[in-house]
mmCIF file of C-alpha atoms in Angstrom:
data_model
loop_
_atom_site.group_PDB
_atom_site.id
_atom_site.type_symbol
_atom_site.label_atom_id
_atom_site.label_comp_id
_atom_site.label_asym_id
_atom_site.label_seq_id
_atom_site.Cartn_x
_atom_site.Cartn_y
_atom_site.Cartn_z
ATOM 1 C CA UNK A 1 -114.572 45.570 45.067
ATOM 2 C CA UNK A 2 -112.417 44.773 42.071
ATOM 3 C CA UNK A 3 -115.630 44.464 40.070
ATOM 4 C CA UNK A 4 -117.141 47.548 41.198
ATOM 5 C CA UNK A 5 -114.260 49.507 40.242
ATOM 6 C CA UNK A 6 -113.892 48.290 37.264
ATOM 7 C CA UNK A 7 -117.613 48.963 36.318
ATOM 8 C CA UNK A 8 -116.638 52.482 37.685
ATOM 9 C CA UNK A 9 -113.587 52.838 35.630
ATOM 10 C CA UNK A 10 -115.389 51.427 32.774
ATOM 11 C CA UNK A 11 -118.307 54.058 33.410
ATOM 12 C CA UNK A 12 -116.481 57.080 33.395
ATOM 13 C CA UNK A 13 -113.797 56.482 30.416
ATOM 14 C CA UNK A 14 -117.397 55.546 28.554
ATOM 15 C CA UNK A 15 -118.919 59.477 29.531
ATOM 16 C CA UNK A 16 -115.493 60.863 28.363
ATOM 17 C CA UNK A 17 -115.788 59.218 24.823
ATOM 18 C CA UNK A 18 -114.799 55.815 25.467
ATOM 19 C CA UNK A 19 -111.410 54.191 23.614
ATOM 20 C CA UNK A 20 -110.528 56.304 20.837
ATOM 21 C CA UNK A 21 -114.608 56.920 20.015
ATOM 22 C CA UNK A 22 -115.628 53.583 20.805
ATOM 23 C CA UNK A 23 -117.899 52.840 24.488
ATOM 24 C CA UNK A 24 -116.178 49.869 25.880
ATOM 25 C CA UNK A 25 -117.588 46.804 27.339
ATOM 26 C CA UNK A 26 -116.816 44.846 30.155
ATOM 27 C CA UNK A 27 -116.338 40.925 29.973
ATOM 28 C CA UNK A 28 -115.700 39.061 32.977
ATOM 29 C CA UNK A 29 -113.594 35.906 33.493
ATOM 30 C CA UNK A 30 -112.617 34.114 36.791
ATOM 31 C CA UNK A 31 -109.185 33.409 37.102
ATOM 32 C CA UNK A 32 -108.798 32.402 40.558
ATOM 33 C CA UNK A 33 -107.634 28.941 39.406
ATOM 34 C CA UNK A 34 -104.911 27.090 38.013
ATOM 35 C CA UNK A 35 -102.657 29.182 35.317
ATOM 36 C CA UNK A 36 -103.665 26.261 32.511
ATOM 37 C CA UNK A 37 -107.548 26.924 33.195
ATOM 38 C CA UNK A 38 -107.069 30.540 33.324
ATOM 39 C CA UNK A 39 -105.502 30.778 30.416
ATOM 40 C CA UNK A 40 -108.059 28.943 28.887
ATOM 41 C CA UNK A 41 -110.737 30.956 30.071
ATOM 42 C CA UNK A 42 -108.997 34.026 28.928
ATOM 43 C CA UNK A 43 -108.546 32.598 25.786
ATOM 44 C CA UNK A 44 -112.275 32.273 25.768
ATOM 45 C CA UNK A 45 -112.806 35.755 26.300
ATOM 46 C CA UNK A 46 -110.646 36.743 23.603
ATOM 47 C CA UNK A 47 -111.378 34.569 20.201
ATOM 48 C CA UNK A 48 -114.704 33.152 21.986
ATOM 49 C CA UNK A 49 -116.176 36.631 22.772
ATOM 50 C CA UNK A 50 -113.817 39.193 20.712
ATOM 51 C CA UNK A 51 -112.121 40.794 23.690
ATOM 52 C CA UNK A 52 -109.424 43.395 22.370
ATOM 53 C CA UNK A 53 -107.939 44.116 26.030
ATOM 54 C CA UNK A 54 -107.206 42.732 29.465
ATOM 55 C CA UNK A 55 -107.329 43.923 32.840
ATOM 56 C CA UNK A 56 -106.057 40.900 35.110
ATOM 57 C CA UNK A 57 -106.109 41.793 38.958
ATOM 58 C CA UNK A 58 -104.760 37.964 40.277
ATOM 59 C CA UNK A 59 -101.448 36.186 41.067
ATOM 60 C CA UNK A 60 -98.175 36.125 39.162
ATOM 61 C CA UNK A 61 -98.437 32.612 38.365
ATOM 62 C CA UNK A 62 -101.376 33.621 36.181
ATOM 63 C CA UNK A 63 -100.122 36.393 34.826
ATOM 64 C CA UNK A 64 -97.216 34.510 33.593
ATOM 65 C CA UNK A 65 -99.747 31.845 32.073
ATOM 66 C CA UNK A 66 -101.637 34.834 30.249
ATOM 67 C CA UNK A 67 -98.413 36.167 29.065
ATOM 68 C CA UNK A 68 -97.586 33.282 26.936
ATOM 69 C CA UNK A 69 -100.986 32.582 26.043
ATOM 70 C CA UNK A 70 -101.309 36.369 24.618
ATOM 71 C CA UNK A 71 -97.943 36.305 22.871
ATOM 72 C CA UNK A 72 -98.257 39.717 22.709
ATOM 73 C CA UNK A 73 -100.940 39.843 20.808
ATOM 74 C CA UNK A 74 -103.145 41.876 22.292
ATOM 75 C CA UNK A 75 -102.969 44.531 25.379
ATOM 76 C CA UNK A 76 -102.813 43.012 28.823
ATOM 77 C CA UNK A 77 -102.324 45.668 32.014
ATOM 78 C CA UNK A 78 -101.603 43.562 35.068
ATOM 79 C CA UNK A 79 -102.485 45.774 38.703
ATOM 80 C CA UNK A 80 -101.888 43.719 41.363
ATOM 81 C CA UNK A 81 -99.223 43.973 43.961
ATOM 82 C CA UNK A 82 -96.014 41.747 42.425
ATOM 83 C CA UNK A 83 -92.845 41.112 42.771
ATOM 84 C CA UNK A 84 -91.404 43.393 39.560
ATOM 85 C CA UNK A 85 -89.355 42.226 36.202
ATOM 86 C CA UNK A 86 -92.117 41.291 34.201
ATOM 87 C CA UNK A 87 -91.867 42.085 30.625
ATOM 88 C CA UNK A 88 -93.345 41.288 27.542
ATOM 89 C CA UNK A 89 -95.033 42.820 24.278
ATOM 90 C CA UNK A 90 -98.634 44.108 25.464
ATOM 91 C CA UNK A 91 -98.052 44.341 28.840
ATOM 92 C CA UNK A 92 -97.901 47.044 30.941
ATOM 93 C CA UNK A 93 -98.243 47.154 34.870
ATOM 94 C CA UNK A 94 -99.781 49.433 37.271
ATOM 95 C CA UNK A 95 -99.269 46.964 40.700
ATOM 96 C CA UNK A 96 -96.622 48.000 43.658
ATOM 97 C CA UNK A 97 -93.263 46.494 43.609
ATOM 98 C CA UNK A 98 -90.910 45.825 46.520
ATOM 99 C CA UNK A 99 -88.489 48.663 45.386
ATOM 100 C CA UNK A 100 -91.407 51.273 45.486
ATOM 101 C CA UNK A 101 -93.284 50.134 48.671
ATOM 102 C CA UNK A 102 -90.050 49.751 50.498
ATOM 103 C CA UNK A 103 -87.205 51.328 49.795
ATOM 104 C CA UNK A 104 -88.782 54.925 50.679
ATOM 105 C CA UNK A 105 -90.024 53.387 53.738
ATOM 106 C CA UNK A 106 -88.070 51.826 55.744
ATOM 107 C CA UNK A 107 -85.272 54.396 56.188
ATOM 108 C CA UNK A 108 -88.798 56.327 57.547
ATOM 109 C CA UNK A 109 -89.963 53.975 59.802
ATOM 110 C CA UNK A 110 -86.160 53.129 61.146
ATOM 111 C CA UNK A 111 -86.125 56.998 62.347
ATOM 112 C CA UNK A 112 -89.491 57.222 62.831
ATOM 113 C CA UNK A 113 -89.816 54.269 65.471
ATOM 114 C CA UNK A 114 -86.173 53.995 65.978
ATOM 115 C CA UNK A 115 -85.808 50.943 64.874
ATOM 116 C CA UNK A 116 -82.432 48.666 63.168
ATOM 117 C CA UNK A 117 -83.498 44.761 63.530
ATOM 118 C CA UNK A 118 -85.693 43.027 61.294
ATOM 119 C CA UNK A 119 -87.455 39.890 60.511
ATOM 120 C CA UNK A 120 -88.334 38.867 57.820
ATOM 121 C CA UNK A 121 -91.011 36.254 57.406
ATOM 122 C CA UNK A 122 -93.711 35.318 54.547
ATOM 123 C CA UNK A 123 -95.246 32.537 52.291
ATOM 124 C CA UNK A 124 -92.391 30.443 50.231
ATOM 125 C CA UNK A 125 -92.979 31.864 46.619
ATOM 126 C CA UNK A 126 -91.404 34.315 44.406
ATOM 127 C CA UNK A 127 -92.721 37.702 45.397
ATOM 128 C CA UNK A 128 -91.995 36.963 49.190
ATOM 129 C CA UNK A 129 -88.444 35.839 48.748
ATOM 130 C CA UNK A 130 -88.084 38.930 45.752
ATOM 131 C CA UNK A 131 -89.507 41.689 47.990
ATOM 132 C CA UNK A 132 -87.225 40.428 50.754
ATOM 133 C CA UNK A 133 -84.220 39.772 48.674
ATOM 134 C CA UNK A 134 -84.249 44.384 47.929
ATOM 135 C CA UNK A 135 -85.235 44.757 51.675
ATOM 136 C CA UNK A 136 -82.394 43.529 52.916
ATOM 137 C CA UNK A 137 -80.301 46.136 50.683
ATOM 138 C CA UNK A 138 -82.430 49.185 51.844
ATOM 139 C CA UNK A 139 -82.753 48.041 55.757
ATOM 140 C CA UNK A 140 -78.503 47.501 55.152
ATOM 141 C CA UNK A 141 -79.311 51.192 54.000
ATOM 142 C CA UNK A 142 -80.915 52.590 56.931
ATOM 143 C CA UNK A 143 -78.098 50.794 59.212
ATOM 144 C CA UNK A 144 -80.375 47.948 60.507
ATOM 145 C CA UNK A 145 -79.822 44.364 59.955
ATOM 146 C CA UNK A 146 -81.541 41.483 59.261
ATOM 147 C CA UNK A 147 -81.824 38.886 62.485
ATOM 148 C CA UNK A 148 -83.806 36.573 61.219
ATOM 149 C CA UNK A 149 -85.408 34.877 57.453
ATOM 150 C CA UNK A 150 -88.215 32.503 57.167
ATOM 151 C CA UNK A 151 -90.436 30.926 54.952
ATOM 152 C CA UNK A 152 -93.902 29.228 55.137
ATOM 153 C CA UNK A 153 -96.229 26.528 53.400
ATOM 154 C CA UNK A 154 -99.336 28.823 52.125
ATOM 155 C CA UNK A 155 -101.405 25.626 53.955
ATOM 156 C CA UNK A 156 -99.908 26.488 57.594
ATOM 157 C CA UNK A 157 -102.258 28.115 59.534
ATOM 158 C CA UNK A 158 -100.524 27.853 62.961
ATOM 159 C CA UNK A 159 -97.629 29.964 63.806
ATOM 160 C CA UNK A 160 -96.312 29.760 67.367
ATOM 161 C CA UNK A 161 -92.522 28.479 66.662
ATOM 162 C CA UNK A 162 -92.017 31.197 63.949
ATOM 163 C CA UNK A 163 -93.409 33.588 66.773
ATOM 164 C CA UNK A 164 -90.950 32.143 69.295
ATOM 165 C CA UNK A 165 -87.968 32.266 66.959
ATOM 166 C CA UNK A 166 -88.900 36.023 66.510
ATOM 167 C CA UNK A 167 -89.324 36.379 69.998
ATOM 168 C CA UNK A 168 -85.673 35.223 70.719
ATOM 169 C CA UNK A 169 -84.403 37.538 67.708
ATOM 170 C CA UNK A 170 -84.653 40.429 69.279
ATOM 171 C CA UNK A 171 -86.071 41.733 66.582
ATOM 172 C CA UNK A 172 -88.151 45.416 66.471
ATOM 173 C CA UNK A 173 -89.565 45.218 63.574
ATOM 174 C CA UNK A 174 -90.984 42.753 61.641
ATOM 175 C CA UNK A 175 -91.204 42.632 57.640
ATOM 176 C CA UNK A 176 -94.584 40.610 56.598
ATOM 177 C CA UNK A 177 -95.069 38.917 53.253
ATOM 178 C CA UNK A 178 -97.520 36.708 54.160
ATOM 179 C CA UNK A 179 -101.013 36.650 52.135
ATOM 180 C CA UNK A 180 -104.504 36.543 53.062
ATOM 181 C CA UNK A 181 -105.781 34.043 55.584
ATOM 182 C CA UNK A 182 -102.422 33.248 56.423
ATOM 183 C CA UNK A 183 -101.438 37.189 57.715
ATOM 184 C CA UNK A 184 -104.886 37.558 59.572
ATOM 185 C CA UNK A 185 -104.089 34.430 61.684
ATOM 186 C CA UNK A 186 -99.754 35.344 61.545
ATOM 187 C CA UNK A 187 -100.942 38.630 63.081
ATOM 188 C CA UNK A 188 -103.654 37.511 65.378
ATOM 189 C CA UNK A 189 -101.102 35.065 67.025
ATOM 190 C CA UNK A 190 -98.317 38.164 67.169
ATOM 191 C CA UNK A 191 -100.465 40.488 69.333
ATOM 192 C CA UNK A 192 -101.430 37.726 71.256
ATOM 193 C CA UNK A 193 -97.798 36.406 71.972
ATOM 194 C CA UNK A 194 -97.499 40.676 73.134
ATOM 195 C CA UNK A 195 -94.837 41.050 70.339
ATOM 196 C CA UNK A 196 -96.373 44.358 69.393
ATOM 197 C CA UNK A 197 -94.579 45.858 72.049
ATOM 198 C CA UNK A 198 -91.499 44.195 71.247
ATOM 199 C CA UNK A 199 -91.805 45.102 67.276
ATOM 200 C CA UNK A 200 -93.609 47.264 64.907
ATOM 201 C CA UNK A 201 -95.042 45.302 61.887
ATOM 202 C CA UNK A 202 -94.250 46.185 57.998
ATOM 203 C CA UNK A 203 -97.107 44.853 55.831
ATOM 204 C CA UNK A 204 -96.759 45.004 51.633
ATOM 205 C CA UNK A 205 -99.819 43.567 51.362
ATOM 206 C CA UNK A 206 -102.174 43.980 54.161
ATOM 207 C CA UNK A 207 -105.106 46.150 52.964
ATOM 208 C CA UNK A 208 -108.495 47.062 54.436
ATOM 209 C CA UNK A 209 -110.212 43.747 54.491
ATOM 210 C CA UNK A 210 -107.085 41.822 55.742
ATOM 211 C CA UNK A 211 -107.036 44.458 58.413
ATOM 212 C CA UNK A 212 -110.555 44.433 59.010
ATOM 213 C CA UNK A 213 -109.577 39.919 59.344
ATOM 214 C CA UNK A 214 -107.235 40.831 62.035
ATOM 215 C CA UNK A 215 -108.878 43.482 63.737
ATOM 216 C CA UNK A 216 -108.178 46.681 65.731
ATOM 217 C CA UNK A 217 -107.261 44.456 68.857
ATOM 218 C CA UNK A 218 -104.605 43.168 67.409
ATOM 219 C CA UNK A 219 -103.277 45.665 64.991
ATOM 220 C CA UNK A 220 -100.899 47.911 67.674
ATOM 221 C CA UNK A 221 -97.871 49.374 65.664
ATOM 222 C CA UNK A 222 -99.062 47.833 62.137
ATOM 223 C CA UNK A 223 -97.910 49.420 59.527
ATOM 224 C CA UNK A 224 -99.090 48.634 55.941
ATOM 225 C CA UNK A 225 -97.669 50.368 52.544
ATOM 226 C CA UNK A 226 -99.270 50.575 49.815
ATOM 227 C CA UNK A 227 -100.240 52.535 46.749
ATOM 228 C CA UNK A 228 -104.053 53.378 47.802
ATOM 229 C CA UNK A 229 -105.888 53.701 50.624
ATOM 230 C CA UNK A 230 -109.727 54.133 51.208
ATOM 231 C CA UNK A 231 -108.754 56.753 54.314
ATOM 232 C CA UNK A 232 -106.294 58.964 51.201
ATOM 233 C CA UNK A 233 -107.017 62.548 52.031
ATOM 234 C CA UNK A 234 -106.926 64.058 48.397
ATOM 235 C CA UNK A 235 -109.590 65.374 46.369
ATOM 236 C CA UNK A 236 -109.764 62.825 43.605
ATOM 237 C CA UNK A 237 -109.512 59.779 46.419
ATOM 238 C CA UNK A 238 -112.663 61.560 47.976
ATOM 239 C CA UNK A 239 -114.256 61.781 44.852
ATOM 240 C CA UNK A 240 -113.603 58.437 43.796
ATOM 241 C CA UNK A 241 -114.549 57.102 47.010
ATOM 242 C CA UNK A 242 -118.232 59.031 46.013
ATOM 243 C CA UNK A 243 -118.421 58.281 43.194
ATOM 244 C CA UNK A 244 -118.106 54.426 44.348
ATOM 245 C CA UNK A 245 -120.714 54.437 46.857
ATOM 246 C CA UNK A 246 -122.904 56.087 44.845
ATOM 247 C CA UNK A 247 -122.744 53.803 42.565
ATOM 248 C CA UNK A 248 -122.995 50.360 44.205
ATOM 249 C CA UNK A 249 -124.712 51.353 47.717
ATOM 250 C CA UNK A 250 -123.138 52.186 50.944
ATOM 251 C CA UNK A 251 -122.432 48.744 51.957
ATOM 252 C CA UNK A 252 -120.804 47.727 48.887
ATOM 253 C CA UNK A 253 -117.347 45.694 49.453
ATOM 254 C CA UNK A 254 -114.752 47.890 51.249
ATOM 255 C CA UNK A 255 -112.744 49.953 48.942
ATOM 256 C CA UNK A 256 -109.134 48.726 49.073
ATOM 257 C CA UNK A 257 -105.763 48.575 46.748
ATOM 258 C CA UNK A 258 -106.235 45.154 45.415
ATOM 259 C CA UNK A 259 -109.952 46.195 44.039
ATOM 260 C CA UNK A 260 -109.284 49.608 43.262
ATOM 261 C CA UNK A 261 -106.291 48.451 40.913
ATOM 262 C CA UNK A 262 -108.815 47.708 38.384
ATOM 263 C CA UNK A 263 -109.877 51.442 38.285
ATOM 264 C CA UNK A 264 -106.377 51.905 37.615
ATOM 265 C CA UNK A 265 -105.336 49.377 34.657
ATOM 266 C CA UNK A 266 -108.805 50.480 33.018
ATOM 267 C CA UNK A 267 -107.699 54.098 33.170
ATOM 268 C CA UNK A 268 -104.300 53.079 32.080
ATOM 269 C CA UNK A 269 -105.612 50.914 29.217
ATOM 270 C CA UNK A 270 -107.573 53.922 27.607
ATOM 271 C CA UNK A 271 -104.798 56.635 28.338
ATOM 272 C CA UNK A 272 -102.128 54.340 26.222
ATOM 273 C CA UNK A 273 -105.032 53.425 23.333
ATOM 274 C CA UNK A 274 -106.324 56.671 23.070
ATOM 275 C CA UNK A 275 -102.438 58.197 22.664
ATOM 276 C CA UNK A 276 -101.411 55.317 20.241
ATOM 277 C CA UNK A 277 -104.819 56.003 18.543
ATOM 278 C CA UNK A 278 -105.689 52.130 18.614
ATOM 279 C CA UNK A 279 -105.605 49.201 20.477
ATOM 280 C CA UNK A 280 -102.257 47.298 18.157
ATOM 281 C CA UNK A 281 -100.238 46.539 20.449
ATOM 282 C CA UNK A 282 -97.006 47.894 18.793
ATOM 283 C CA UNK A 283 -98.482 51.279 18.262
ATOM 284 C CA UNK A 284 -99.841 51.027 22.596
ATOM 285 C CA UNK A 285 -95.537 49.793 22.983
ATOM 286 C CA UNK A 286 -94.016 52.625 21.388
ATOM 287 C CA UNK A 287 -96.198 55.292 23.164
ATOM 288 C CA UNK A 288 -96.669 53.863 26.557
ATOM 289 C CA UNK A 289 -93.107 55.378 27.547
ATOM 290 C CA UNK A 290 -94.319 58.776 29.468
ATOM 291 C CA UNK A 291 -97.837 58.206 29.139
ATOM 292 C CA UNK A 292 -99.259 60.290 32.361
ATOM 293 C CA UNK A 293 -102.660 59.870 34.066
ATOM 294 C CA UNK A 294 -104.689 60.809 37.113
ATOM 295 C CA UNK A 295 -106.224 58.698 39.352
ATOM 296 C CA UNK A 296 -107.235 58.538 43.289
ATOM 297 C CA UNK A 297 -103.768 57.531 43.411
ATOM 298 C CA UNK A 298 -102.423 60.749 42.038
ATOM 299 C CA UNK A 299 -100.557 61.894 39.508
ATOM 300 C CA UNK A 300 -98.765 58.768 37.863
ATOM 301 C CA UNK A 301 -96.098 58.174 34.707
ATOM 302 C CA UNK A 302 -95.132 55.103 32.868
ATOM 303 C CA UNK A 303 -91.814 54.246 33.250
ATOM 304 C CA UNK A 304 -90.456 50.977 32.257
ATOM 305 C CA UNK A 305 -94.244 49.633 31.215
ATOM 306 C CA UNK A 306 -94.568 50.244 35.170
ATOM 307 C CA UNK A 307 -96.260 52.942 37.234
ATOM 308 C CA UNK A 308 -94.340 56.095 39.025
ATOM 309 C CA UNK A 309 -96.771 56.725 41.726
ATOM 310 C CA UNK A 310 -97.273 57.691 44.954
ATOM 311 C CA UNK A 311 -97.071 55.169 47.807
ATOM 312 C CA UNK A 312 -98.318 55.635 51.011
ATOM 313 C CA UNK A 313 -97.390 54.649 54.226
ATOM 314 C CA UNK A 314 -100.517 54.062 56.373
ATOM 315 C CA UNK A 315 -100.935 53.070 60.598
ATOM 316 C CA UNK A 316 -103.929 50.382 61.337
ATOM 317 C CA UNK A 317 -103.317 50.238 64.980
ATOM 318 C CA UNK A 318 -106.948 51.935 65.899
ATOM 319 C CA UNK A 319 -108.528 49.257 63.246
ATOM 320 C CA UNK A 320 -108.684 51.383 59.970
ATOM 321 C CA UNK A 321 -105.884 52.785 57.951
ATOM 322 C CA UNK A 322 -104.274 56.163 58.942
ATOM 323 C CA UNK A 323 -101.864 57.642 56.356
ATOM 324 C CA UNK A 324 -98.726 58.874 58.211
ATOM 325 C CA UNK A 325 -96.362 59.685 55.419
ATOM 326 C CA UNK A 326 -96.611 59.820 51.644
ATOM 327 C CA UNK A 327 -93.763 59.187 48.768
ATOM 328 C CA UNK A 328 -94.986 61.330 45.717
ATOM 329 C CA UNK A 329 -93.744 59.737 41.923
ATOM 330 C CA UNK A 330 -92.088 56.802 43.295
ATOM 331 C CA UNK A 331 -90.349 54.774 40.281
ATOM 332 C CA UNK A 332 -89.786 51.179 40.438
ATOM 333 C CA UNK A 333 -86.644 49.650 40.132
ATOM 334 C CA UNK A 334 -87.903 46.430 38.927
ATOM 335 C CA UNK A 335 -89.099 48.476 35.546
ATOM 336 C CA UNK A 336 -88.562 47.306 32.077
ATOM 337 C CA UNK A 337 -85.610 48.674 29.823
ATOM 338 C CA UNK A 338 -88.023 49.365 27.021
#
């Protein structure tokens, strides 16, 4: 799906006169392993193969690897999902961060569901403990508390005590940060424990194909936010969604927020180069403050080398994503001061 959209994104900006005249071409690079080798490969891509620009969709410990491999040399829009306060010459970010995907949400949900005590519980690594470290400020906010903190090995696949201890908590609602495999099996074990009707869940990063992993049986009061959704009822997320399928068949890989991002740092990427009138990067740095652009995910501003948008707040209890409440221009607070 990340590929797809890209090749979409990629696509379009080409029939709208590509990067200040130029058609653009798309070089791929897998950087689903170790920062060092990524870097390399990038690193490839760019003196090897004369790429001018990067679109990374992958984890922060990559990013940071690509960051001082670039040296701000060249333009680098990271869209992932992260955990905020990354800064550097060149880059500029698109991806969610914990202020934007929570702090409009959980004062919703706390009225909405009625509830005040919270768990928090996700994979031991920066953007976990980060997103949790502001959650506990805005569910302070919405007059809830925190009864309970824990984090997990990415290798543990088994969950009962953490279920037990949430369980005994008391807890009604439960704030996940876990990733992948790890929050398909977390929230296959919940349901089956019958916690849903003790607590909602809070998801930052489940999307559709970690929903689709844990399935509607088990996905009673899940709640997932996020800055796209396939099931967005606007007409640019229909047409994208068209254009998509069009494009790569109707059983091409479920459109999601993690592969969609793509679309989004590609549009990004030619908005800033064609208003800076080039790809330097110190010409993209001093007009990327205010640059707007429109996207399935609405109307969005660059703030801080990060994205204003619109986040979402979406129910997968019947199996697929239902949007119950929307956030429009939705700054982040982990932003950049230039």
């Amino acid at each position: 799906s990340t590929r797809n959209s890209a090749a979409l994104a990629a696509k379009q900006i080409n029939a709208s006169g590509g990067i200040n005249g130029e058609q653009i071409e798309l070089l791929f690079a897998d950087v689903g392993v170790p920062p060092a080798e990524a870097a390399q490969a990038a690193l490839r891509l760019w003196k090897g193969q004369g790429a001018e620009a990067f679109v990374g969709m992958h984890d922060s410990a990559v990013r940071e690897a690509l960051i001082g491999r670039f040296n701000g040399q060249v333009p680098y829009v990271y869209t992932p999902v992260y955990e905020g306060n990354s800064c550097a010459d060149g880059l500029y970010i698109t991806g969610e961060t914990p202020s934007q995907q929570l702090e409009p949400v959980i004062p919703f949900l706390a009225e909405k569901e009625g509830v005040s005590k919270w768990y928090l519980i996700g994979h031991d690594y920066n953007w976990p403990r980060d997103t949790n470290a502001l959650a506990k400020g805005y569910i302070d906010d919405a007059g809830g508390e925190v009864v309970g903190e824990e984090y997990v090995p990415l290798t543990v696949s088994e969950f009962d005590s953490s279920l037990q201890r949430i369980k005994e908590s008391g807890a009604d609602a439960v704030l996940i940060t876990l990733v992948g495999g790890g929050s398909v099996g977390f929230n296959i074990s919940f349901a089956g424990f019958g916690l849903d009707e003790q607590a909602i869940r809070l998801g930052t990063l489940i999307e559709e194909n970690t929903l689709a992993g844990i399935g509607a049986d088990n996905a009673n009061r899940l709640y997932s936010s996020s800055g796209y959704f396939s099931s967005i009822e606007t007409d640019a997320a229909a047409s994208f969604a068209t254009d998509y399928y069009t494009a790569f068949g109707s059983d091409a890989p479920a459109l999601n927020g993690l592969g969609q991002s793509a679309y989004e740092g590609l549009i990004l990427l030619a908005a800033l180069a064609n208003k800076a009138g080039s790809l330097d990067v110190a010409a993209m740095d001093a007009a990327a403050e205010g640059t707007t652009w429109s996207t399935p995910r609405g109307d969005n501003t660059m703030i801080g080398r990060h994205m204003a948008q619109t986040i979402y707040l979406a129910d997968g209890s019947s199996g697929a994503f239902s949007v119950v409440a929307s956030f429009d221009s939705v700054p982040s607070s982990e932003a950049c001061s230039n």
